[in-house]
mmCIF file of C-alpha atoms in Angstrom:
data_model
loop_
_atom_site.group_PDB
_atom_site.id
_atom_site.type_symbol
_atom_site.label_atom_id
_atom_site.label_comp_id
_atom_site.label_asym_id
_atom_site.label_seq_id
_atom_site.Cartn_x
_atom_site.Cartn_y
_atom_site.Cartn_z
ATOM 1 C CA MET A 1 -10.105 24.978 -95.934
ATOM 2 C CA CYS A 2 -11.920 21.562 -96.695
ATOM 3 C CA VAL A 3 -11.638 20.634 -93.143
ATOM 4 C CA ALA A 4 -13.278 23.734 -91.932
ATOM 5 C CA ARG A 5 -16.228 23.287 -94.450
ATOM 6 C CA SER A 6 -16.863 19.694 -93.348
ATOM 7 C CA LEU A 7 -16.780 20.887 -89.677
ATOM 8 C CA ARG A 8 -19.126 23.469 -90.389
ATOM 9 C CA GLU A 9 -21.558 20.963 -92.017
ATOM 10 C CA LEU A 10 -21.429 18.686 -88.851
ATOM 11 C CA PHE A 11 -21.978 21.828 -86.797
ATOM 12 C CA GLY A 12 -25.051 22.751 -88.645
ATOM 13 C CA ALA A 13 -26.512 19.384 -88.038
ATOM 14 C CA LEU A 14 -26.600 20.091 -84.238
ATOM 15 C CA GLY A 15 -29.104 23.013 -84.414
ATOM 16 C CA VAL A 16 -27.366 24.938 -81.544
ATOM 17 C CA SER A 17 -25.527 28.009 -81.085
ATOM 18 C CA LEU A 18 -21.666 28.173 -80.991
ATOM 19 C CA ARG A 19 -21.604 29.211 -77.523
ATOM 20 C CA VAL A 20 -23.876 26.287 -76.441
ATOM 21 C CA PHE A 21 -21.773 23.883 -78.171
ATOM 22 C CA ALA A 22 -18.704 25.286 -76.729
ATOM 23 C CA VAL A 23 -19.936 24.703 -73.252
ATOM 24 C CA ARG A 24 -21.042 21.026 -74.220
ATOM 25 C CA VAL A 25 -17.354 20.334 -75.226
ATOM 26 C CA HIS A 26 -15.670 22.357 -72.645
ATOM 27 C CA TYR A 27 -13.993 24.806 -75.031
ATOM 28 C CA ASP A 28 -13.603 28.374 -75.364
ATOM 29 C CA ALA A 29 -16.329 29.940 -77.885
ATOM 30 C CA GLY A 30 -13.552 31.868 -79.688
ATOM 31 C CA THR A 31 -11.492 28.662 -80.045
ATOM 32 C CA VAL A 32 -14.537 27.121 -81.547
ATOM 33 C CA SER A 33 -15.179 29.817 -83.831
ATOM 34 C CA ARG A 34 -11.567 29.675 -85.117
ATOM 35 C CA TYR A 35 -11.749 25.879 -85.565
ATOM 36 C CA LEU A 36 -14.920 26.246 -87.782
ATOM 37 C CA ASN A 37 -13.781 29.082 -89.810
ATOM 38 C CA GLY A 38 -10.497 27.486 -90.598
ATOM 39 C CA THR A 39 -8.191 29.971 -89.078
ATOM 40 C CA VAL A 40 -6.862 27.263 -86.730
ATOM 41 C CA VAL A 41 -6.703 23.380 -87.250
ATOM 42 C CA PRO A 42 -8.692 21.701 -84.579
ATOM 43 C CA PRO A 43 -7.018 18.857 -82.805
ATOM 44 C CA ALA A 44 -8.541 15.233 -83.375
ATOM 45 C CA GLU A 45 -10.233 15.072 -80.040
ATOM 46 C CA PHE A 46 -12.522 18.115 -81.161
ATOM 47 C CA VAL A 47 -13.272 16.531 -84.455
ATOM 48 C CA ASP A 48 -14.240 13.234 -82.690
ATOM 49 C CA GLN A 49 -16.499 15.068 -80.246
ATOM 50 C CA LEU A 50 -18.212 16.994 -83.088
ATOM 51 C CA LEU A 51 -18.931 13.692 -84.951
ATOM 52 C CA THR A 52 -20.261 12.196 -81.878
ATOM 53 C CA HIS A 53 -22.713 15.159 -81.109
ATOM 54 C CA ALA A 54 -23.843 15.382 -84.839
ATOM 55 C CA ALA A 55 -24.731 11.630 -84.654
ATOM 56 C CA LYS A 56 -26.686 12.301 -81.612
ATOM 57 C CA ALA A 57 -28.531 15.187 -82.933
ATOM 58 C CA THR A 58 -29.513 13.391 -86.225
ATOM 59 C CA GLY A 59 -30.226 10.135 -84.662
ATOM 60 C CA ARG A 60 -27.921 8.054 -86.752
ATOM 61 C CA ALA A 61 -24.377 7.177 -86.339
ATOM 62 C CA SER A 62 -21.806 8.518 -88.772
ATOM 63 C CA SER A 63 -20.622 5.980 -91.294
ATOM 64 C CA VAL A 64 -17.114 4.761 -91.283
ATOM 65 C CA GLU A 65 -16.451 6.478 -94.507
ATOM 66 C CA VAL A 66 -17.536 9.811 -93.344
ATOM 67 C CA MET A 67 -15.165 9.616 -90.054
ATOM 68 C CA ALA A 68 -12.299 8.379 -92.198
ATOM 69 C CA HIS A 69 -12.809 11.402 -94.680
ATOM 70 C CA VAL A 70 -13.097 13.992 -91.928
ATOM 71 C CA HIS A 71 -9.810 12.579 -90.040
ATOM 72 C CA ALA A 72 -8.022 12.437 -93.261
ATOM 73 C CA LEU A 73 -8.845 16.170 -93.969
ATOM 74 C CA GLN A 74 -7.994 17.231 -90.559
ATOM 75 C CA ARG A 75 -4.612 15.179 -90.792
ATOM 76 C CA ARG A 76 -3.748 16.866 -94.188
ATOM 77 C CA ALA A 77 -4.530 20.410 -92.724
ATOM 78 C CA LEU A 78 -2.379 19.833 -89.576
ATOM 79 C CA GLN A 79 0.363 18.410 -91.822
ATOM 80 C CA VAL A 80 0.305 21.808 -93.750
ATOM 81 C CA THR A 81 0.098 24.114 -91.054
ATOM 82 C CA ASN A 82 1.800 22.573 -88.092
ATOM 83 C CA ARG A 83 4.430 19.857 -88.980
ATOM 84 C CA VAL A 84 5.305 19.124 -85.549
ATOM 85 C CA GLY A 85 1.663 18.831 -84.435
ATOM 86 C CA TRP A 86 1.086 16.542 -87.506
ATOM 87 C CA GLU A 87 3.903 14.322 -86.478
ATOM 88 C CA LEU A 88 2.805 14.030 -82.899
ATOM 89 C CA GLN A 89 -0.820 13.180 -84.191
ATOM 90 C CA ARG A 90 0.576 10.635 -86.373
ATOM 91 C CA LEU A 91 2.417 8.938 -83.699
ATOM 92 C CA ARG A 92 -0.902 9.143 -81.750
ATOM 93 C CA ASP A 93 -2.706 7.577 -84.344
ATOM 94 C CA GLN A 94 -0.125 4.639 -84.728
ATOM 95 C CA LEU A 95 -0.190 4.326 -81.112
ATOM 96 C CA ALA A 96 -3.861 3.996 -81.084
ATOM 97 C CA ASP A 97 -3.775 1.439 -84.054
ATOM 98 C CA ALA A 98 -1.280 -0.491 -82.121
ATOM 99 C CA ASP A 99 -3.309 -0.632 -78.997
ATOM 100 C CA ARG A 100 -6.422 -1.460 -80.906
ATOM 101 C CA GLN A 101 -4.445 -4.334 -82.765
ATOM 102 C CA ARG A 102 -3.180 -5.389 -79.261
ATOM 103 C CA GLN A 103 -6.778 -5.648 -77.828
ATOM 104 C CA GLN A 104 -7.949 -7.583 -80.911
ATOM 105 C CA ALA A 105 -4.901 -9.779 -80.468
ATOM 106 C CA GLU A 106 -5.759 -10.534 -76.772
ATOM 107 C CA VAL A 107 -9.401 -11.157 -77.647
ATOM 108 C CA ARG A 108 -8.316 -13.592 -80.145
ATOM 109 C CA ALA A 109 -5.867 -15.168 -77.931
ATOM 110 C CA GLU A 110 -8.474 -15.624 -75.258
ATOM 111 C CA ALA A 111 -10.798 -17.176 -77.906
ATOM 112 C CA LEU A 112 -8.089 -19.639 -79.076
ATOM 113 C CA SER A 113 -7.199 -20.513 -75.360
ATOM 114 C CA GLU A 114 -10.926 -21.471 -74.811
ATOM 115 C CA ALA A 115 -11.104 -23.360 -77.929
ATOM 116 C CA LEU A 116 -7.827 -25.052 -77.261
ATOM 117 C CA LEU A 117 -9.214 -26.042 -73.760
ATOM 118 C CA VAL A 118 -12.467 -27.394 -75.123
ATOM 119 C CA ARG A 119 -10.646 -29.625 -77.478
ATOM 120 C CA GLN A 120 -8.141 -30.737 -75.031
ATOM 121 C CA GLN A 121 -11.168 -31.827 -72.776
ATOM 122 C CA ARG A 122 -12.675 -33.540 -75.815
ATOM 123 C CA ILE A 123 -9.483 -35.417 -76.432
ATOM 124 C CA ALA A 124 -9.446 -36.473 -72.870
ATOM 125 C CA GLU A 125 -13.056 -37.783 -72.994
ATOM 126 C CA MET A 126 -12.311 -39.458 -76.336
ATOM 127 C CA GLU A 127 -9.244 -41.333 -74.785
ATOM 128 C CA VAL A 128 -11.412 -42.404 -71.887
ATOM 129 C CA ASP A 129 -14.056 -43.738 -74.185
ATOM 130 C CA GLN A 130 -11.597 -45.636 -76.288
ATOM 131 C CA ARG A 131 -10.145 -47.365 -73.211
ATOM 132 C CA GLN A 132 -13.773 -48.294 -72.197
ATOM 133 C CA ALA A 133 -14.545 -49.559 -75.608
ATOM 134 C CA ALA A 134 -11.491 -51.647 -75.466
ATOM 135 C CA LEU A 135 -12.217 -52.947 -71.966
ATOM 136 C CA SER A 136 -15.911 -53.764 -73.071
ATOM 137 C CA ALA A 137 -14.747 -55.518 -76.321
ATOM 138 C CA SER A 138 -12.410 -57.781 -74.295
ATOM 139 C CA LEU A 139 -15.065 -58.597 -71.813
ATOM 140 C CA GLU A 140 -17.522 -59.307 -74.495
ATOM 141 C CA ARG A 141 -14.972 -61.571 -76.370
ATOM 142 C CA ASP A 142 -14.246 -63.607 -72.958
ATOM 143 C CA GLU A 143 -18.179 -63.951 -72.603
ATOM 144 C CA ARG A 144 -18.606 -65.250 -75.986
ATOM 145 C CA GLU A 145 -16.023 -67.745 -75.535
ATOM 146 C CA ALA A 146 -17.334 -68.805 -72.226
ATOM 147 C CA GLU A 147 -20.794 -69.120 -74.033
ATOM 148 C CA VAL A 148 -19.373 -71.181 -76.833
ATOM 149 C CA ASP A 149 -17.851 -73.667 -74.423
ATOM 150 C CA ARG A 150 -20.957 -73.915 -72.513
ATOM 151 C CA LEU A 151 -22.966 -74.605 -75.774
ATOM 152 C CA ARG A 152 -20.434 -77.199 -76.631
ATOM 153 C CA GLY A 153 -20.976 -78.913 -73.261
ATOM 154 C CA GLU A 154 -24.720 -78.818 -73.639
ATOM 155 C CA HIS A 155 -24.605 -80.324 -77.177
ATOM 156 C CA GLU A 156 -22.415 -83.208 -75.968
ATOM 157 C CA GLY A 157 -25.017 -83.810 -72.996
ATOM 158 C CA LEU A 158 -27.926 -83.768 -75.281
ATOM 159 C CA ARG A 159 -26.147 -85.916 -77.870
ATOM 160 C CA THR A 160 -25.578 -88.637 -74.895
ATOM 161 C CA GLU A 161 -29.013 -87.978 -73.752
ATOM 162 C CA ARG A 162 -30.465 -88.714 -77.364
ATOM 163 C CA ASP A 163 -28.583 -92.053 -77.437
ATOM 164 C CA ARG A 164 -29.788 -93.269 -74.290
ATOM 165 C CA LEU A 165 -33.341 -92.452 -75.163
ATOM 166 C CA ARG A 166 -33.033 -94.254 -78.494
ATOM 167 C CA GLU A 167 -31.756 -97.249 -76.618
ATOM 168 C CA GLU A 168 -34.771 -97.005 -74.189
ATOM 169 C CA VAL A 169 -37.188 -96.674 -76.934
ATOM 170 C CA ALA A 170 -35.924 -99.829 -78.610
ATOM 171 C CA ARG A 171 -36.220 -101.616 -75.280
ATOM 172 C CA LEU A 172 -39.741 -100.325 -74.610
ATOM 173 C CA GLN A 173 -40.670 -101.373 -78.085
ATOM 174 C CA ALA A 174 -39.555 -104.891 -77.364
ATOM 175 C CA GLU A 175 -41.507 -104.708 -74.005
ATOM 176 C CA LEU A 176 -44.608 -103.470 -75.883
ATOM 177 C CA ALA A 177 -44.493 -106.419 -78.338
ATOM 178 C CA GLN A 178 -44.219 -108.802 -75.485
ATOM 179 C CA ALA A 179 -47.035 -107.209 -73.632
ATOM 180 C CA ARG A 180 -49.321 -107.435 -76.781
ATOM 181 C CA ARG A 181 -48.569 -111.124 -76.941
ATOM 182 C CA GLN A 182 -49.435 -111.674 -73.082
ATOM 183 C CA ALA A 183 -52.528 -109.715 -73.522
ATOM 184 C CA LEU A 184 -53.597 -111.720 -76.578
ATOM 185 C CA ALA A 185 -52.809 -115.080 -74.662
ATOM 186 C CA ALA A 186 -54.659 -113.848 -71.611
ATOM 187 C CA GLU A 187 -57.636 -112.908 -73.578
ATOM 188 C CA ARG A 188 -57.886 -116.454 -75.150
ATOM 189 C CA ARG A 189 -57.425 -117.979 -71.760
ATOM 190 C CA CYS A 190 -60.506 -115.642 -70.499
ATOM 191 C CA GLU A 191 -62.640 -116.986 -73.481
ATOM 192 C CA ALA A 192 -61.707 -120.641 -72.741
ATOM 193 C CA LEU A 193 -62.526 -120.172 -68.979
ATOM 194 C CA GLU A 194 -65.874 -118.438 -69.751
ATOM 195 C CA HIS A 195 -66.815 -121.437 -72.010
ATOM 196 C CA GLN A 196 -65.832 -123.836 -69.289
ATOM 197 C CA LEU A 197 -67.827 -121.817 -66.725
ATOM 198 C CA GLN A 198 -70.784 -121.772 -68.982
ATOM 199 C CA THR A 199 -70.570 -125.604 -69.500
ATOM 200 C CA GLU A 200 -70.105 -126.363 -65.889
ATOM 201 C CA GLU A 201 -73.155 -124.116 -65.003
ATOM 202 C CA GLU A 202 -75.397 -125.858 -67.468
ATOM 203 C CA GLU A 203 -74.267 -129.369 -66.155
ATOM 204 C CA ALA A 204 -75.003 -128.122 -62.526
ATOM 205 C CA ALA A 205 -78.441 -126.895 -63.519
ATOM 206 C CA GLU A 206 -79.184 -130.345 -65.225
ATOM 207 C CA GLN A 207 -78.187 -132.341 -62.089
ATOM 208 C CA ALA A 208 -80.068 -130.089 -59.614
ATOM 209 C CA GLU A 209 -81.617 -133.075 -58.023
ATOM 210 C CA GLU A 210 -78.361 -134.241 -56.825
ATOM 211 C CA PRO A 211 -77.606 -131.718 -53.943
ATOM 212 C CA ALA A 212 -74.077 -132.967 -53.208
ATOM 213 C CA GLU A 213 -72.940 -132.790 -56.752
ATOM 214 C CA LEU A 214 -74.644 -129.520 -57.211
ATOM 215 C CA ARG A 215 -72.592 -127.892 -54.166
ATOM 216 C CA LEU A 216 -69.521 -129.286 -55.867
ATOM 217 C CA ALA A 217 -70.418 -127.687 -59.147
ATOM 218 C CA TYR A 218 -71.120 -124.453 -57.304
ATOM 219 C CA ASP A 219 -67.837 -124.658 -55.515
ATOM 220 C CA TRP A 220 -66.003 -125.379 -58.819
ATOM 221 C CA ALA A 221 -67.962 -122.325 -60.628
ATOM 222 C CA ARG A 222 -66.827 -119.990 -57.838
ATOM 223 C CA GLN A 223 -63.338 -121.325 -58.268
ATOM 224 C CA LEU A 224 -63.599 -120.520 -61.877
ATOM 225 C CA GLU A 225 -65.086 -117.090 -61.386
ATOM 226 C CA ARG A 226 -62.139 -116.313 -59.067
ATOM 227 C CA GLU A 227 -59.660 -117.568 -61.740
ATOM 228 C CA LEU A 228 -61.302 -115.416 -64.484
ATOM 229 C CA ALA A 229 -61.316 -112.355 -62.155
ATOM 230 C CA ARG A 230 -57.521 -112.925 -61.767
ATOM 231 C CA LEU A 231 -56.876 -113.362 -65.484
ATOM 232 C CA ARG A 232 -58.872 -110.292 -66.303
ATOM 233 C CA ALA A 233 -57.022 -108.283 -63.849
ATOM 234 C CA ARG A 234 -53.718 -109.746 -65.320
ATOM 235 C CA GLU A 235 -55.237 -108.560 -69.034
ATOM 236 C CA LYS A 236 -56.064 -105.160 -67.715
ATOM 237 C CA SER A 237 -52.382 -104.803 -66.472
ATOM 238 C CA ALA A 238 -51.177 -106.299 -69.811
ATOM 239 C CA ALA A 239 -53.422 -103.717 -71.709
ATOM 240 C CA ALA A 240 -52.238 -100.683 -69.545
ATOM 241 C CA ASP A 241 -48.561 -101.704 -70.405
ATOM 242 C CA VAL A 242 -49.470 -101.444 -74.056
ATOM 243 C CA ALA A 243 -50.907 -97.981 -73.461
ATOM 244 C CA GLY A 244 -47.527 -97.023 -71.703
ATOM 245 C CA ASP A 245 -49.258 -96.427 -68.184
ATOM 246 C CA SER A 246 -49.157 -99.893 -66.600
ATOM 247 C CA PRO A 247 -49.206 -100.623 -62.876
ATOM 248 C CA PRO A 248 -46.431 -102.716 -61.918
ATOM 249 C CA ALA A 249 -46.801 -106.398 -61.870
ATOM 250 C CA THR A 250 -45.503 -106.925 -58.314
ATOM 251 C CA PRO A 251 -46.850 -105.122 -55.152
ATOM 252 C CA ARG A 252 -45.584 -101.559 -54.750
ATOM 253 C CA SER A 253 -44.573 -100.045 -51.481
ATOM 254 C CA PHE A 254 -46.529 -96.820 -50.008
ATOM 255 C CA ALA A 255 -45.772 -94.646 -47.063
ATOM 256 C CA VAL A 256 -48.395 -92.385 -45.713
ATOM 257 C CA VAL A 257 -47.324 -89.050 -44.213
ATOM 258 C CA HIS A 258 -50.039 -87.452 -42.064
ATOM 259 C CA ALA A 259 -50.759 -85.238 -38.860
ATOM 260 C CA ASP A 260 -51.714 -86.871 -35.827
ATOM 261 C CA GLU A 261 -55.365 -85.464 -36.137
ATOM 262 C CA ASP A 262 -55.696 -87.345 -39.584
ATOM 263 C CA ARG A 263 -54.743 -90.892 -38.376
ATOM 264 C CA LEU A 264 -58.197 -92.237 -39.335
ATOM 265 C CA TRP A 265 -57.598 -91.321 -42.657
ATOM 266 C CA ALA A 266 -54.093 -92.823 -42.738
ATOM 267 C CA ASP A 267 -55.699 -96.118 -41.370
ATOM 268 C CA TRP A 268 -58.369 -96.240 -44.114
ATOM 269 C CA ILE A 269 -56.019 -95.679 -47.064
ATOM 270 C CA ALA A 270 -53.481 -98.190 -45.735
ATOM 271 C CA HIS A 271 -56.261 -100.780 -45.391
ATOM 272 C CA VAL A 272 -57.439 -100.153 -48.892
ATOM 273 C CA LEU A 273 -54.089 -100.519 -50.241
ATOM 274 C CA ARG A 274 -53.190 -103.735 -48.221
ATOM 275 C CA SER A 275 -56.535 -105.274 -49.218
ATOM 276 C CA ASN A 276 -55.589 -104.844 -52.860
ATOM 277 C CA GLY A 277 -52.141 -106.502 -52.382
ATOM 278 C CA GLN A 278 -49.954 -103.603 -51.986
ATOM 279 C CA ARG A 279 -47.396 -102.859 -49.191
ATOM 280 C CA VAL A 280 -47.559 -100.084 -46.787
ATOM 281 C CA THR A 281 -44.253 -99.809 -44.980
ATOM 282 C CA ALA A 282 -44.623 -96.804 -42.652
ATOM 283 C CA SER A 283 -46.717 -94.230 -41.266
ATOM 284 C CA LEU A 284 -44.884 -90.815 -41.011
ATOM 285 C CA ARG A 285 -46.444 -88.342 -38.606
ATOM 286 C CA GLY A 286 -45.514 -84.681 -38.543
ATOM 287 C CA PRO A 287 -45.405 -84.320 -41.474
ATOM 288 C CA ALA A 288 -41.888 -85.602 -41.451
ATOM 289 C CA PHE A 289 -39.003 -83.039 -41.986
ATOM 290 C CA PRO A 290 -37.854 -82.751 -45.586
ATOM 291 C CA GLY A 291 -34.960 -85.102 -45.236
ATOM 292 C CA ALA A 292 -37.275 -88.079 -44.271
ATOM 293 C CA LEU A 293 -39.383 -87.349 -47.333
ATOM 294 C CA GLU A 294 -36.365 -87.347 -49.594
ATOM 295 C CA GLN A 295 -35.011 -90.449 -48.041
ATOM 296 C CA ARG A 296 -38.383 -92.293 -48.569
ATOM 297 C CA SER A 297 -38.617 -91.196 -52.203
ATOM 298 C CA ALA A 298 -34.996 -92.395 -52.747
ATOM 299 C CA ASP A 299 -35.856 -95.745 -51.210
ATOM 300 C CA GLU A 300 -38.544 -96.326 -54.295
ATOM 301 C CA VAL A 301 -41.456 -95.816 -51.666
ATOM 302 C CA THR A 302 -44.401 -93.902 -53.131
ATOM 303 C CA LEU A 303 -45.362 -91.139 -50.817
ATOM 304 C CA ILE A 304 -48.921 -90.205 -50.144
ATOM 305 C CA LEU A 305 -49.220 -86.979 -48.259
ATOM 306 C CA LEU A 306 -52.602 -86.183 -46.451
ATOM 307 C CA PHE A 307 -53.336 -82.692 -47.087
ATOM 308 C CA SER A 308 -55.462 -80.790 -44.375
ATOM 309 C CA GLU A 309 -55.088 -77.975 -42.096
ATOM 310 C CA HIS A 310 -53.691 -79.956 -39.422
ATOM 311 C CA PHE A 311 -50.908 -81.158 -42.010
ATOM 312 C CA PHE A 312 -49.898 -77.768 -43.086
ATOM 313 C CA ALA A 313 -49.793 -76.316 -39.491
ATOM 314 C CA ALA A 314 -47.558 -79.196 -38.430
ATOM 315 C CA GLY A 315 -45.381 -78.234 -41.409
ATOM 316 C CA ALA A 316 -45.340 -74.659 -40.534
ATOM 317 C CA ARG A 317 -44.260 -75.776 -37.006
ATOM 318 C CA SER A 318 -41.366 -77.964 -38.213
ATOM 319 C CA GLY A 319 -40.131 -75.148 -40.574
ATOM 320 C CA ILE A 320 -40.753 -76.898 -43.974
ATOM 321 C CA ASP A 321 -40.288 -74.825 -47.031
ATOM 322 C CA TRP A 322 -42.529 -76.542 -49.476
ATOM 323 C CA GLU A 323 -41.152 -74.856 -52.449
ATOM 324 C CA LYS A 324 -37.472 -75.978 -51.635
ATOM 325 C CA THR A 325 -38.801 -79.442 -50.758
ATOM 326 C CA VAL A 326 -40.782 -80.157 -53.862
ATOM 327 C CA ALA A 327 -37.957 -78.599 -55.999
ATOM 328 C CA THR A 328 -35.421 -81.273 -54.278
ATOM 329 C CA LEU A 329 -37.961 -84.014 -54.963
ATOM 330 C CA LEU A 330 -38.346 -83.062 -58.620
ATOM 331 C CA ARG A 331 -34.572 -83.365 -58.972
ATOM 332 C CA ALA A 332 -34.546 -86.831 -57.528
ATOM 333 C CA ALA A 333 -37.619 -87.863 -59.866
ATOM 334 C CA HIS A 334 -39.612 -89.203 -57.046
ATOM 335 C CA LEU A 335 -42.387 -86.553 -56.550
ATOM 336 C CA PRO A 336 -45.033 -87.655 -53.930
ATOM 337 C CA MET A 337 -48.811 -87.698 -54.443
ATOM 338 C CA ALA A 338 -51.375 -86.103 -52.234
ATOM 339 C CA VAL A 339 -54.974 -86.819 -50.942
ATOM 340 C CA VAL A 340 -56.819 -83.923 -49.691
ATOM 341 C CA ALA A 341 -58.327 -84.866 -46.404
ATOM 342 C CA GLY A 342 -59.393 -81.709 -44.846
ATOM 343 C CA ASP A 343 -60.300 -78.157 -45.223
ATOM 344 C CA CYS A 344 -57.241 -76.241 -46.370
ATOM 345 C CA VAL A 345 -55.921 -73.914 -49.042
ATOM 346 C CA LEU A 346 -53.211 -75.413 -51.222
ATOM 347 C CA SER A 347 -50.061 -73.102 -51.444
ATOM 348 C CA SER A 348 -48.493 -72.333 -54.768
ATOM 349 C CA GLY A 349 -45.184 -74.306 -53.396
ATOM 350 C CA VAL A 350 -47.206 -77.826 -53.660
ATOM 351 C CA ASP A 351 -48.682 -77.168 -57.189
ATOM 352 C CA PRO A 352 -46.323 -79.727 -58.909
ATOM 353 C CA ILE A 353 -47.863 -82.371 -56.560
ATOM 354 C CA ALA A 354 -50.895 -84.324 -58.040
ATOM 355 C CA THR A 355 -53.678 -84.332 -55.696
ATOM 356 C CA LEU A 356 -56.752 -86.282 -55.418
ATOM 357 C CA ASP A 357 -59.915 -84.895 -53.290
ATOM 358 C CA LEU A 358 -62.081 -87.562 -51.690
ATOM 359 C CA ARG A 359 -64.013 -85.548 -49.340
ATOM 360 C CA ARG A 360 -67.303 -85.634 -51.170
ATOM 361 C CA LEU A 361 -67.245 -89.316 -52.563
ATOM 362 C CA GLY A 362 -69.250 -92.168 -51.021
ATOM 363 C CA GLU A 363 -66.913 -94.911 -49.508
ATOM 364 C CA ASP A 364 -66.923 -97.378 -52.523
ATOM 365 C CA ALA A 365 -66.509 -94.447 -54.982
ATOM 366 C CA ALA A 366 -63.672 -93.061 -52.911
ATOM 367 C CA GLU A 367 -62.059 -96.528 -52.968
ATOM 368 C CA ARG A 368 -62.189 -97.005 -56.640
ATOM 369 C CA ALA A 369 -61.046 -93.420 -57.176
ATOM 370 C CA LEU A 370 -57.978 -93.994 -55.012
ATOM 371 C CA LEU A 371 -56.987 -97.320 -56.549
ATOM 372 C CA ARG A 372 -57.450 -95.909 -60.098
ATOM 373 C CA TRP A 373 -55.325 -92.692 -59.138
ATOM 374 C CA LEU A 374 -52.690 -94.780 -57.960
ATOM 375 C CA ALA A 375 -52.748 -97.085 -60.755
ATOM 376 C CA VAL A 376 -53.459 -100.100 -58.530
ATOM 377 C CA VAL A 377 -55.507 -102.960 -60.119
ATOM 378 C CA PRO A 378 -58.210 -104.001 -57.489
ATOM 379 C CA LEU A 379 -58.614 -107.482 -56.192
ATOM 380 C CA PRO A 380 -61.872 -109.284 -56.390
ATOM 381 C CA ALA A 381 -63.602 -109.710 -53.021
ATOM 382 C CA GLY A 382 -62.865 -112.994 -51.136
ATOM 383 C CA GLY A 383 -59.943 -113.461 -53.906
ATOM 384 C CA PRO A 384 -56.323 -114.568 -53.073
ATOM 385 C CA GLY A 385 -55.826 -111.416 -51.174
ATOM 386 C CA GLY A 386 -57.547 -112.602 -48.261
ATOM 387 C CA ALA A 387 -61.091 -112.515 -46.743
ATOM 388 C CA ASP A 388 -63.717 -110.002 -48.009
ATOM 389 C CA ARG A 389 -62.122 -106.772 -47.632
ATOM 390 C CA ARG A 390 -65.239 -105.327 -45.649
ATOM 391 C CA ALA A 391 -65.240 -108.191 -43.134
ATOM 392 C CA THR A 392 -64.278 -107.204 -39.613
ATOM 393 C CA GLY A 393 -61.031 -108.111 -38.037
ATOM 394 C CA GLY A 394 -58.091 -109.430 -40.086
ATOM 395 C CA PRO A 395 -56.409 -106.713 -41.986
ATOM 396 C CA LEU A 396 -55.769 -104.420 -39.076
ATOM 397 C CA ARG A 397 -53.741 -106.959 -37.342
ATOM 398 C CA HIS A 398 -51.045 -106.212 -39.816
ATOM 399 C CA MET A 399 -51.306 -102.431 -39.764
ATOM 400 C CA GLY A 400 -49.688 -101.848 -36.391
ATOM 401 C CA TRP A 401 -51.655 -98.578 -35.931
ATOM 402 C CA GLY A 402 -54.960 -98.624 -34.467
ATOM 403 C CA PRO A 403 -57.248 -101.224 -32.741
ATOM 404 C CA SER A 404 -57.641 -104.551 -34.351
ATOM 405 C CA THR A 405 -61.084 -105.407 -33.638
ATOM 406 C CA ARG A 406 -62.766 -103.669 -36.813
ATOM 407 C CA THR A 407 -61.901 -102.756 -40.308
ATOM 408 C CA PRO A 408 -61.470 -98.912 -40.700
ATOM 409 C CA SER A 409 -63.962 -97.084 -42.681
ATOM 410 C CA VAL A 410 -63.574 -93.950 -44.823
ATOM 411 C CA PRO A 411 -63.514 -91.136 -42.261
ATOM 412 C CA ARG A 412 -65.064 -87.597 -42.014
ATOM 413 C CA GLN A 413 -67.081 -86.324 -44.956
ATOM 414 C CA ILE A 414 -67.383 -89.542 -46.991
ATOM 415 C CA ALA A 415 -70.745 -91.058 -46.453
ATOM 416 C CA ARG A 416 -71.246 -94.857 -46.853
ATOM 417 C CA SER A 417 -72.207 -95.730 -50.478
ATOM 418 C CA SER A 418 -75.804 -97.441 -50.757
#
């Protein structure tokens, strides 16, 4: 029989005796002998065990073709010798195939279920992303519309500001032309007065033998000098108008804000300003709380802050936030000015405030620097502003702060100029 020959070939590959193999597969040795010599057709289980042991002995698995060939030989031999056994075996084979197909179908169904779950989760995520994208698009559209409205408002405001600035430029050009005409007239007047002064001095020198007439000539010469000084000051004011940085023609109002320890500084600054035709309306101690500073700025009063260690200590005690205060004054377009009057470190909050340090200057240099910094045209000594500014008495009677027996001098570090 063909099946017996194939089985013997497989058994020969084992390299063991028949009895040893019979023990391994739990069969009787005689039964195994009959299977191998073709007397009895072996069952499918024996054929499978023989194929398995042959693969182990040779170290390589039996191919699918070999296994299918041996099984086919066993089924044909069984069909010829045992019809009933063949029918049973055929049913067993069909059952095994059906079970294998069922297992494969279950595995495939499980894989499809997992794939379906993954795709359902992906669909849910895509729906969430779609809703978020729609919401973001709606928000962006609203933001763009609001931005367009804001830009339109800014455009209208800029257009209005441009028209206003054009009108102001036209007005300033007219004022500039008027200032130039005034400067030219003042220059001509100065030349005429200088010529007249020179003529008078020459006549006075010729008439030196007449003391009374000479005194009158000297008096007239001094009067002409004072007039010339006033006209030159007016000429400087007109020239400054032409440059766009002119001090006002009328006296300005100032208020000095200082700590109690810096009162001498405040007295000296007020005296210098009053001696040069300006008004000092108040002396605020403290420094005053921010509301007072803002009110003084709104009243068109130029604030002069005396910066020192005492000033900032008093500000800290009053709870002043300099950054907020300076920002408020900037919005009101009335930023104060400051004089450094003591040893102190300026915080970043007062950076926008213009400062002047007078501590290392002589008295005359300090006075000139203060007037130039405040854009105040100095009056000549002994001129129409009153007596000589360095004379004792007089000016302090109108200050209302210190003693009225002497004129205040520059305090602390500033030494007298030679």
